[in-house]
XYZ file of C-alpha atoms in Angstrom:
653
model
C 152.475 162.953 87.998
C 150.900 163.836 91.733
C 147.583 162.406 90.231
C 149.422 158.833 89.616
C 151.208 158.738 93.093
C 147.694 159.407 94.412
C 145.930 156.983 92.479
C 148.499 154.201 93.186
C 148.350 154.638 96.719
C 144.831 154.201 96.279
C 145.271 151.318 94.607
C 147.952 149.879 96.951
C 145.807 151.246 100.125
C 142.566 149.183 98.700
C 145.267 145.990 97.934
C 146.479 146.299 101.284
C 142.976 146.357 103.141
C 141.328 143.663 100.815
C 144.462 141.878 101.735
C 144.243 142.107 105.958
C 140.302 141.098 105.271
C 140.937 137.916 103.814
C 144.027 137.443 106.019
C 142.493 133.694 107.201
C 140.941 132.982 110.796
C 141.455 130.276 113.695
C 139.880 129.755 116.350
C 142.086 126.864 117.839
C 145.473 126.632 118.428
C 147.859 125.764 115.813
C 148.933 122.441 116.683
C 145.205 121.024 117.530
C 145.186 117.714 116.157
C 148.859 117.683 115.571
C 149.589 114.462 117.412
C 148.172 111.823 115.201
C 147.807 109.669 118.297
C 145.500 112.367 119.931
C 143.111 114.068 117.316
C 139.697 114.812 118.334
C 138.223 111.911 116.480
C 140.401 110.035 117.428
C 140.464 110.698 121.443
C 136.573 110.989 121.514
C 136.070 107.602 120.070
C 138.868 105.839 121.653
C 136.642 106.891 125.014
C 133.795 105.304 123.427
C 135.740 102.365 122.717
C 137.071 102.117 126.293
C 133.624 102.262 127.612
C 131.991 99.545 125.631
C 135.038 96.857 125.867
C 135.143 97.350 129.454
C 131.302 96.184 129.727
C 132.282 93.384 127.140
C 134.945 92.131 129.723
C 132.879 92.899 132.840
C 130.439 90.331 130.830
C 132.624 87.715 129.972
C 134.332 87.376 133.252
C 130.231 86.996 134.570
C 129.991 83.963 131.769
C 133.164 82.134 133.136
C 130.942 81.298 136.670
C 129.938 78.165 135.162
C 129.491 76.383 131.776
C 125.902 77.177 132.324
C 126.277 80.755 132.061
C 128.861 80.635 129.273
C 126.414 78.890 127.302
C 124.567 81.747 127.177
C 127.157 83.412 126.792
C 127.860 81.959 122.983
C 124.320 81.958 122.340
C 124.188 85.732 122.648
C 127.721 85.957 120.412
C 126.484 83.884 118.183
C 123.465 86.120 117.656
C 125.374 89.240 117.503
C 127.683 87.960 114.807
C 125.100 87.152 112.503
C 123.547 90.429 113.201
C 126.523 92.565 112.281
C 127.334 90.627 109.106
C 124.090 92.084 107.936
C 121.557 89.632 105.652
C 122.722 86.908 103.746
C 122.037 86.469 99.535
C 120.154 83.133 98.962
C 121.358 79.969 98.482
C 121.281 78.860 95.142
C 123.029 77.025 92.266
C 127.231 76.592 92.489
C 127.510 75.542 88.562
C 130.926 74.446 89.087
C 133.406 74.216 86.633
C 136.643 72.828 86.147
C 138.724 74.442 83.746
C 142.114 72.340 83.884
C 143.983 70.488 85.984
C 147.702 70.201 86.819
C 149.373 66.934 87.566
C 151.959 66.885 90.336
C 154.363 64.447 92.490
C 151.168 62.964 94.669
C 148.568 64.984 94.242
C 146.654 67.658 91.653
C 145.376 70.850 91.439
C 142.188 71.326 89.780
C 141.315 74.773 88.540
C 137.499 75.789 88.869
C 135.052 78.227 89.363
C 131.126 78.398 90.822
C 129.286 80.851 91.519
C 128.206 81.852 95.263
C 125.377 83.780 93.615
C 124.179 84.197 90.111
C 126.980 85.385 87.933
C 129.229 86.037 90.650
C 132.455 83.983 90.192
C 134.456 82.821 92.399
C 137.851 81.154 90.852
C 139.589 78.443 93.321
C 142.594 76.010 92.978
C 141.574 72.759 94.467
C 144.255 70.475 96.011
C 143.857 66.691 96.367
C 146.006 63.553 97.269
C 146.494 60.967 94.789
C 143.761 57.906 95.819
C 140.167 57.262 96.038
C 139.205 59.231 99.456
C 137.313 60.508 101.014
C 139.926 63.036 102.579
C 139.603 65.690 105.176
C 139.597 69.167 103.685
C 140.891 72.480 104.438
C 139.448 75.489 103.714
C 141.996 78.077 102.633
C 140.569 81.693 102.499
C 143.305 84.008 101.452
C 145.615 87.235 102.733
C 145.610 90.653 100.749
C 148.029 89.290 97.985
C 147.380 90.781 94.262
C 147.484 87.553 92.748
C 144.929 85.490 95.213
C 145.908 82.079 94.940
C 149.125 82.040 93.477
C 151.244 83.894 96.345
C 153.635 81.687 97.289
C 153.458 81.015 100.742
C 150.037 80.315 99.928
C 150.946 77.877 97.272
C 153.372 76.616 100.197
C 150.515 75.765 102.481
C 148.618 74.264 100.319
C 151.338 71.558 99.394
C 152.367 71.062 102.896
C 148.447 70.204 103.594
C 147.918 68.030 100.422
C 151.124 66.102 101.205
C 149.411 65.093 103.930
C 146.278 63.955 102.723
C 144.160 66.733 102.689
C 142.164 68.287 100.288
C 142.449 72.107 100.215
C 140.294 74.329 98.649
C 141.738 78.212 98.362
C 139.560 80.701 96.659
C 140.185 84.247 95.173
C 139.228 86.766 97.607
C 136.575 89.659 96.120
C 138.758 92.066 94.609
C 142.137 90.035 93.891
C 144.197 87.422 91.907
C 141.166 86.904 89.011
C 138.119 88.565 90.808
C 138.978 92.060 90.161
C 135.576 93.968 90.430
C 136.314 97.129 89.003
C 137.241 97.547 85.700
C 138.806 100.466 83.864
C 137.837 101.404 80.200
C 140.325 99.592 78.414
C 139.402 96.243 80.404
C 142.130 96.394 83.042
C 141.644 95.968 87.367
C 141.437 99.805 87.950
C 143.375 99.165 91.326
C 145.950 97.210 92.844
C 146.522 94.665 95.852
C 143.181 95.341 97.609
C 142.343 98.877 97.429
C 139.245 97.313 95.683
C 137.705 96.387 99.107
C 137.735 100.029 100.157
C 135.933 101.353 96.988
C 133.518 98.532 97.598
C 132.582 98.917 101.002
C 130.411 101.616 101.038
C 127.684 100.372 98.915
C 127.041 97.136 101.307
C 126.840 99.699 104.854
C 123.874 101.351 102.805
C 121.912 98.177 101.863
C 122.371 96.902 105.790
C 124.964 93.935 104.556
C 128.539 94.512 104.678
C 131.585 93.253 102.154
C 132.858 90.865 105.036
C 129.043 89.291 104.780
C 129.537 89.220 101.416
C 133.194 87.187 101.771
C 131.923 85.106 104.316
C 128.852 84.390 101.744
C 131.937 83.176 99.212
C 133.553 81.257 101.984
C 130.095 79.564 103.156
C 129.303 78.525 99.190
C 133.389 77.497 99.119
C 132.489 74.798 101.532
C 129.201 73.907 100.431
C 131.099 72.898 97.339
C 133.667 71.174 99.041
C 130.958 69.216 101.102
C 129.063 67.714 97.503
C 132.680 66.145 96.278
C 132.571 62.248 97.116
C 136.082 62.541 97.768
C 135.960 65.181 100.675
C 134.472 63.372 104.443
C 132.311 65.949 105.012
C 132.444 65.525 109.012
C 136.242 66.414 108.634
C 136.429 70.089 107.454
C 139.365 72.326 108.864
C 139.957 76.446 107.651
C 142.835 78.407 107.956
C 144.510 81.690 106.600
C 146.495 84.428 106.890
C 146.184 87.995 107.209
C 142.419 89.286 105.414
C 142.563 85.214 104.835
C 142.982 85.011 109.150
C 140.269 87.522 109.425
C 138.129 85.614 107.235
C 138.618 82.376 108.998
C 137.703 84.372 112.351
C 134.293 85.296 110.591
C 133.642 81.552 109.292
C 135.067 79.453 111.917
C 132.623 81.226 114.388
C 129.581 81.633 111.413
C 129.720 77.986 110.265
C 129.358 74.915 112.521
C 130.949 72.526 109.970
C 133.868 73.883 110.418
C 135.495 71.607 113.093
C 138.994 72.850 113.368
C 140.463 76.218 112.889
C 143.679 78.352 112.194
C 143.329 81.754 111.933
C 146.956 83.318 111.541
C 148.101 87.381 111.864
C 144.741 88.489 112.715
C 143.525 87.955 115.894
C 144.276 90.441 118.422
C 142.127 92.834 120.523
C 139.549 95.870 119.698
C 141.735 97.833 122.247
C 145.138 97.335 120.621
C 144.201 96.944 117.259
C 142.108 100.140 116.843
C 145.462 101.795 118.529
C 147.823 100.747 116.287
C 147.643 100.001 112.853
C 143.852 101.060 113.310
C 141.129 99.512 111.593
C 141.469 96.784 108.771
C 139.726 96.951 105.122
C 135.832 97.469 104.486
C 135.543 93.857 105.156
C 137.086 93.818 108.315
C 134.579 96.015 110.415
C 131.357 94.907 111.197
C 128.411 97.432 112.063
C 128.106 97.339 115.691
C 130.185 94.815 116.898
C 132.149 96.735 119.642
C 129.152 98.029 120.857
C 127.216 94.669 121.294
C 130.129 93.335 123.015
C 131.937 91.321 120.020
C 135.595 91.471 120.461
C 138.175 89.469 118.198
C 138.703 86.978 121.067
C 134.496 86.276 120.596
C 135.327 84.762 117.222
C 137.247 81.504 119.415
C 134.895 81.997 122.423
C 131.642 81.500 120.416
C 132.990 78.051 118.921
C 134.776 76.283 122.019
C 135.239 73.741 122.349
C 135.840 72.982 119.075
C 140.032 72.855 118.486
C 141.763 75.993 117.591
C 144.895 77.020 116.914
C 146.070 80.781 116.934
C 149.275 81.841 114.276
C 150.674 84.509 115.097
C 154.547 86.756 115.008
C 156.317 88.915 116.838
C 156.936 91.645 114.983
C 153.513 91.428 113.214
C 152.078 94.337 112.738
C 148.497 92.802 114.168
C 149.767 93.733 118.019
C 150.896 90.897 119.500
C 150.060 91.917 123.263
C 146.606 91.498 121.869
C 147.134 88.243 120.588
C 148.195 86.584 123.874
C 144.885 88.498 125.649
C 142.673 87.122 123.607
C 144.152 83.440 123.768
C 144.436 83.530 127.362
C 140.682 84.773 127.162
C 140.195 81.197 125.367
C 142.455 79.478 127.698
C 140.091 80.390 130.710
C 137.155 79.545 128.436
C 138.091 76.193 127.330
C 139.252 74.710 130.655
C 136.077 75.941 131.669
C 134.434 73.470 129.337
C 137.102 70.618 130.051
C 138.855 71.015 127.044
C 142.454 73.250 128.229
C 144.223 71.455 125.136
C 142.311 72.228 122.352
C 142.840 75.885 122.445
C 146.707 76.829 121.036
C 149.154 79.427 119.571
C 152.193 79.466 117.779
C 154.188 82.896 117.693
C 156.862 82.671 115.234
C 159.695 85.581 115.472
C 158.888 86.595 112.002
C 157.111 89.580 110.973
C 153.021 89.524 109.267
C 153.033 86.545 106.978
C 152.190 83.085 106.804
C 155.483 81.673 107.371
C 157.273 78.338 107.215
C 156.705 77.681 111.037
C 153.106 78.677 111.122
C 152.734 76.705 107.459
C 153.868 73.489 109.529
C 152.238 73.927 112.405
C 148.863 74.817 110.940
C 149.324 70.980 109.085
C 150.171 69.767 112.589
C 147.301 71.029 113.881
C 145.062 69.846 111.612
C 146.751 66.017 111.685
C 146.106 65.929 114.905
C 142.310 67.312 115.504
C 140.930 65.895 111.979
C 143.437 62.874 111.517
C 144.009 61.801 114.718
C 147.714 61.572 113.886
C 150.518 63.296 116.490
C 152.951 64.164 113.480
C 156.087 66.273 113.019
C 156.233 68.024 109.684
C 158.475 70.062 108.391
C 158.405 71.682 104.750
C 161.110 70.471 102.295
C 163.651 73.417 100.995
C 162.793 73.234 97.529
C 159.237 73.309 97.126
C 157.740 73.800 93.369
C 156.080 77.123 93.112
C 153.574 77.686 90.150
C 153.306 80.711 88.031
C 150.062 82.785 88.239
C 149.218 82.103 84.472
C 149.795 78.124 85.198
C 147.531 78.101 88.178
C 144.657 80.470 86.350
C 141.212 79.689 85.931
C 139.497 81.724 83.122
C 140.614 82.445 79.998
C 141.471 85.856 80.149
C 142.540 85.757 83.936
C 139.629 87.772 84.966
C 136.353 86.734 85.783
C 134.620 89.877 84.736
C 135.479 88.544 81.123
C 133.396 85.453 81.442
C 129.891 85.214 80.309
C 126.966 86.831 81.607
C 129.650 87.953 84.460
C 128.373 90.102 87.208
C 130.546 92.449 89.434
C 129.860 93.510 92.700
C 128.549 96.602 91.767
C 126.076 95.033 89.973
C 124.802 92.786 92.154
C 124.388 95.632 94.645
C 122.822 97.682 92.371
C 119.980 95.046 91.740
C 119.634 94.622 95.894
C 119.369 98.124 95.948
C 116.131 98.308 93.217
C 114.625 94.897 95.241
C 115.301 97.223 98.289
C 113.330 100.159 97.188
C 109.899 98.506 95.979
C 109.617 97.801 99.580
C 110.430 100.751 101.350
C 108.073 101.884 104.101
C 106.066 105.334 103.840
C 108.973 108.003 105.453
C 108.368 109.516 108.631
C 110.646 111.535 110.958
C 110.399 109.207 113.303
C 111.577 106.248 110.999
C 114.601 108.724 110.105
C 115.511 109.085 113.745
C 115.296 105.275 114.272
C 117.196 104.446 111.314
C 120.100 106.931 111.521
C 119.821 107.202 115.775
C 119.944 111.192 114.851
C 118.311 112.428 117.961
C 115.576 114.753 118.481
C 116.128 118.392 119.279
C 114.549 117.780 122.450
C 117.121 114.939 123.468
C 119.936 116.977 122.366
C 122.017 118.944 125.357
C 122.629 122.477 125.568
C 125.792 123.617 124.351
C 128.768 125.025 126.014
C 130.100 128.519 123.985
C 132.869 130.100 124.924
C 133.667 133.128 123.445
C 137.901 133.271 122.370
C 139.806 136.905 122.114
C 142.045 138.109 119.586
C 144.948 136.753 121.230
C 144.015 133.366 121.307
C 142.421 133.022 125.392
C 138.854 132.015 126.284
C 137.191 134.829 127.587
C 135.856 135.079 130.825
C 131.981 135.560 129.343
C 130.106 136.167 126.290
C 130.086 139.465 125.210
C 128.576 139.579 121.490
C 129.346 142.939 120.178
C 130.415 143.355 117.181
C 132.629 146.818 117.964
C 133.015 149.259 115.308
C 134.168 147.028 112.697
C 130.722 145.349 111.680
C 132.532 143.069 109.241
C 134.990 141.344 112.324
C 133.308 138.360 113.813
C 133.171 136.785 116.853
C 135.419 133.494 117.643
C 133.980 131.281 119.307
C 134.228 127.649 120.463
C 130.920 125.226 120.298
C 131.157 122.162 122.785
C 128.009 120.360 121.996
C 129.128 117.328 123.986
C 132.141 116.026 126.025
C 135.126 115.765 123.814
C 133.995 117.446 121.056
C 134.964 121.328 120.021
C 132.992 123.245 116.807
C 135.176 125.950 115.743
C 132.769 128.765 114.627
C 133.051 132.678 113.382
C 129.581 134.568 114.923
C 128.307 138.321 113.392
C 125.982 138.987 115.933
C 124.347 142.108 114.473
C 121.131 142.533 112.316
C 117.424 142.178 112.529
C 116.853 139.975 109.105
C 116.333 136.376 109.559
C 119.749 134.198 111.180
C 121.913 132.438 108.924
C 123.943 129.026 109.708
C 126.764 128.145 107.541
C 128.040 124.740 107.840
C 131.254 124.781 105.064
C 132.729 121.439 104.062
C 135.855 123.350 103.215
C 136.220 125.103 106.590
C 135.281 128.775 107.751
C 137.599 130.906 105.388
C 136.012 129.506 102.459
C 132.603 131.141 103.786
C 133.569 134.328 105.170
C 132.719 136.234 102.288
C 129.232 135.260 101.860
C 129.019 135.990 105.814
C 130.291 138.967 105.268
C 127.387 139.790 102.166
C 124.483 138.507 104.252
C 125.999 140.208 107.674
C 125.752 143.593 105.495
C 122.137 142.715 104.872
C 120.965 142.426 108.189
C 121.669 138.745 109.163
C 122.773 137.541 112.016
C 124.995 134.824 110.621
C 127.045 131.964 112.355
C 129.974 129.888 110.203
C 130.179 126.640 112.350
C 132.952 123.891 111.506
C 130.848 120.395 112.434
C 133.063 117.479 113.699
C 135.999 116.413 111.226
C 135.760 119.729 108.756
C 138.035 122.813 109.177
C 140.387 122.926 111.953
C 139.436 119.691 113.236
C 139.706 117.159 109.806
C 141.099 114.215 110.616
C 144.760 113.229 109.860
C 145.104 110.388 107.876
C 146.554 107.935 110.251
C 146.049 104.848 108.708
C 143.564 105.153 105.639
C 140.987 107.802 104.660
C 138.226 107.244 106.949
C 139.542 105.059 109.581
C 137.838 106.655 112.087
C 134.383 106.250 110.257
C 135.053 102.638 110.793
C 135.923 102.767 114.408
C 132.508 104.890 114.848
C 130.818 102.316 112.322
C 131.745 99.773 115.199
C 130.184 101.597 117.504
C 126.586 101.660 115.837
C 127.416 105.588 114.990
C 126.956 107.374 111.712
C 129.120 110.330 110.762
C 126.544 111.713 108.987
C 124.191 111.283 112.389
C 126.827 113.131 114.344
C 127.480 116.076 111.875
C 123.624 116.570 111.407
C 123.565 117.101 115.254
C 126.054 119.442 115.357
C 124.101 121.560 113.069
C 121.218 121.512 114.908
C 122.475 122.290 118.145
C 124.460 125.188 116.381
C 121.045 126.022 115.074
C 119.050 126.124 117.774
C 121.821 127.937 119.853
C 121.844 130.820 117.168
C 118.069 130.805 117.203
C 118.159 131.144 121.014
C 120.599 134.038 120.630
C 118.741 135.954 118.133
C 115.168 135.146 119.881
C 114.232 134.050 116.159
C 111.264 131.597 115.279
C 113.701 129.816 112.842
C 116.278 130.213 110.678
C 118.463 129.583 107.085
C 121.001 126.740 106.779
C 123.725 127.039 104.270
C 126.231 124.262 103.683
C 127.619 122.213 100.816
C 129.706 119.150 99.122
C 130.358 116.369 101.952
C 127.950 118.131 104.513
C 125.317 118.240 102.100
C 123.574 115.119 103.158
C 124.173 116.136 106.964
C 121.980 119.862 105.599
C 119.408 117.441 104.388
C 118.555 115.362 107.397
C 119.093 118.780 109.539
C 116.227 120.418 107.585
C 113.900 117.538 107.234
C 113.803 116.258 110.881
C 113.586 119.879 112.301
C 111.530 122.096 110.136
C 110.636 124.616 112.662
C 114.209 125.117 113.315
C 115.384 125.052 110.102
C 112.371 126.721 107.979
C 115.072 126.988 104.673
C 117.887 125.230 103.302
C 120.520 126.460 100.601
C 122.376 123.017 99.607
C 125.380 123.373 97.196
C 126.792 120.267 95.219
C 127.107 116.675 97.182
C 126.015 113.483 95.884
C 122.708 113.252 94.299
C 121.637 110.019 96.498
C 122.821 106.930 98.327
C 121.830 104.962 95.212
C 124.153 107.084 92.883
C 126.788 105.095 95.253
C 125.908 101.307 94.348
C 127.710 102.327 90.712
C 130.556 104.547 91.634
C 133.666 102.998 90.826
C 135.684 105.855 93.843
C 131.974 105.305 96.631
C 134.995 105.134 99.362
C 135.544 109.349 99.220
C 131.877 109.647 100.254
C 132.144 106.922 103.196
C 131.211 109.568 105.634
C 127.801 109.638 104.201
C 127.490 106.170 104.502
C 124.301 105.360 106.850
C 123.716 101.548 107.776
C 120.685 100.244 106.021
C 119.925 103.718 105.283
C 119.138 102.667 101.329
C 116.682 99.910 103.142
C 113.859 102.665 103.940
C 114.598 105.600 101.858
C 117.250 107.678 100.099
C 118.320 111.440 100.121
C 116.157 113.082 97.644
C 113.376 111.659 99.677
C 114.345 113.989 102.133
C 113.511 116.882 100.054
C 110.264 116.209 100.445
C 109.848 117.455 104.103
C 111.838 120.555 103.575
C 111.994 123.801 101.616
C 115.079 124.233 99.253
C 116.312 127.096 97.586
C 119.619 126.245 94.898
């Protein structure tokens, strides 16, 4: 009996000891990142954005000094927009096909599709007034409706316009209506609404393009189709759209000079306001380096001044109305400078987000004035015929992917990647630095490192003594740059080469491995690079929202995390006075680890990388690519792929 009790005590003691040993470590205060508006990465990016937007405002004010200065400012804006949108596809035959016609009272609706790229079909409805024409025409890009061109308020806008003598071309955006790109094994769309946009947004980034660029190209080819019709007056073209359609209208009116009058709806604001609430939009709305280069929302209007422009807005919109009025005031000052103050207007409906009745009526009056020379009062009829999705359907099955020889955007991206792979230059470290923006080790500042006591308070000085328990680490905070903190655990003792652990799932997932390495004589540092572990960003808009703010600043999440690893590795090497060290990383951080080891082989002599995406190329065909958004580097695939880095480093399984 005594032996049994003794055995039980030993077992319980062991369990208790193991339980104590497994108690999770924490370095930062428990409420760190608790406030969604003040999370580390949000706060840090806010400072970067405001700095760039303040500089942009200074340039704008200077441009208002004279018409000549403003013309130079406009030229810069147009050049910047084209650069940020990325390379466009080549112009190829449209091959339009009309698949049916609806006869209505005073107008017809043609159901048609065309190819904006070979095999890449765009479905559309063309509303045509009765009579010979030629008519002025309105291009109507759509907002984020699940059923695309069949959405009720969009149909009402189209009918109001066609009844006033306009041809209206209303087309499905990528990922909506009949243009779903990601199809399940049973042939059905994998995502509802516009969620496809997030999944489809990653590959174009890596190709040096943008989902917004692809959507602009669809719209450009839609304009090509409109202008090719003998019943359309190509000198009188307008564009209007709401929400995502307001976004595309803004892009297009600044990009294509054929747009004579434009009315973007429920989109126009400022980055300063929008980045706070609701936050960045879907993938197509965020252009590479546009904030860094000083291109704000008002610049879509300013770049086309003094062409007639009407801002359609809603008081209770989630698009910040304060930013809308700021944008309008900037535009009004510019148009006044140029002598045409009457050509910029704003309508604010006391409504929520949407193409509401008063906005539809205002848009029609605006286009009648500037494209027909008529000043009219027009009101929407109380009863408007709304067609069903099926009645407006263009393709036999309701999805373009079922058409013969149809290509999805996934296939378009794969073909583009193969084309670029044949043209890549020889890979050098200098080229990697240039493409990623990762600074050289000599350019990175020395970090400030704080020791955190067991009571959670910062120690006055760094005293790296492990004490009696060699398994217990020291808790550190590494500051690689102002505003960024990296929690870390440090086991300082040992004479073997030091090891840096950068786990993707937080420091506690690596403690067991760290202890084993330390028992074998290795000094070990576990570091949580930014946006992992205790600094993980809480989703406040959608997963990856902060990534897109950084993207608009021309920054890469992968590059920032790589620099965190390099700063931490250099500090560890200095502490141990070692020649080099070993880096161990995993999962989402594997690409950053590959870059760190490839760029600084004298610092990191050995890399252990577990899991992670095998290549950027794999994201060309991945239907859930958005989960890897933090590893997307703009234009990376134009120059190299992740496996190419392995030739520059030594790796172990």
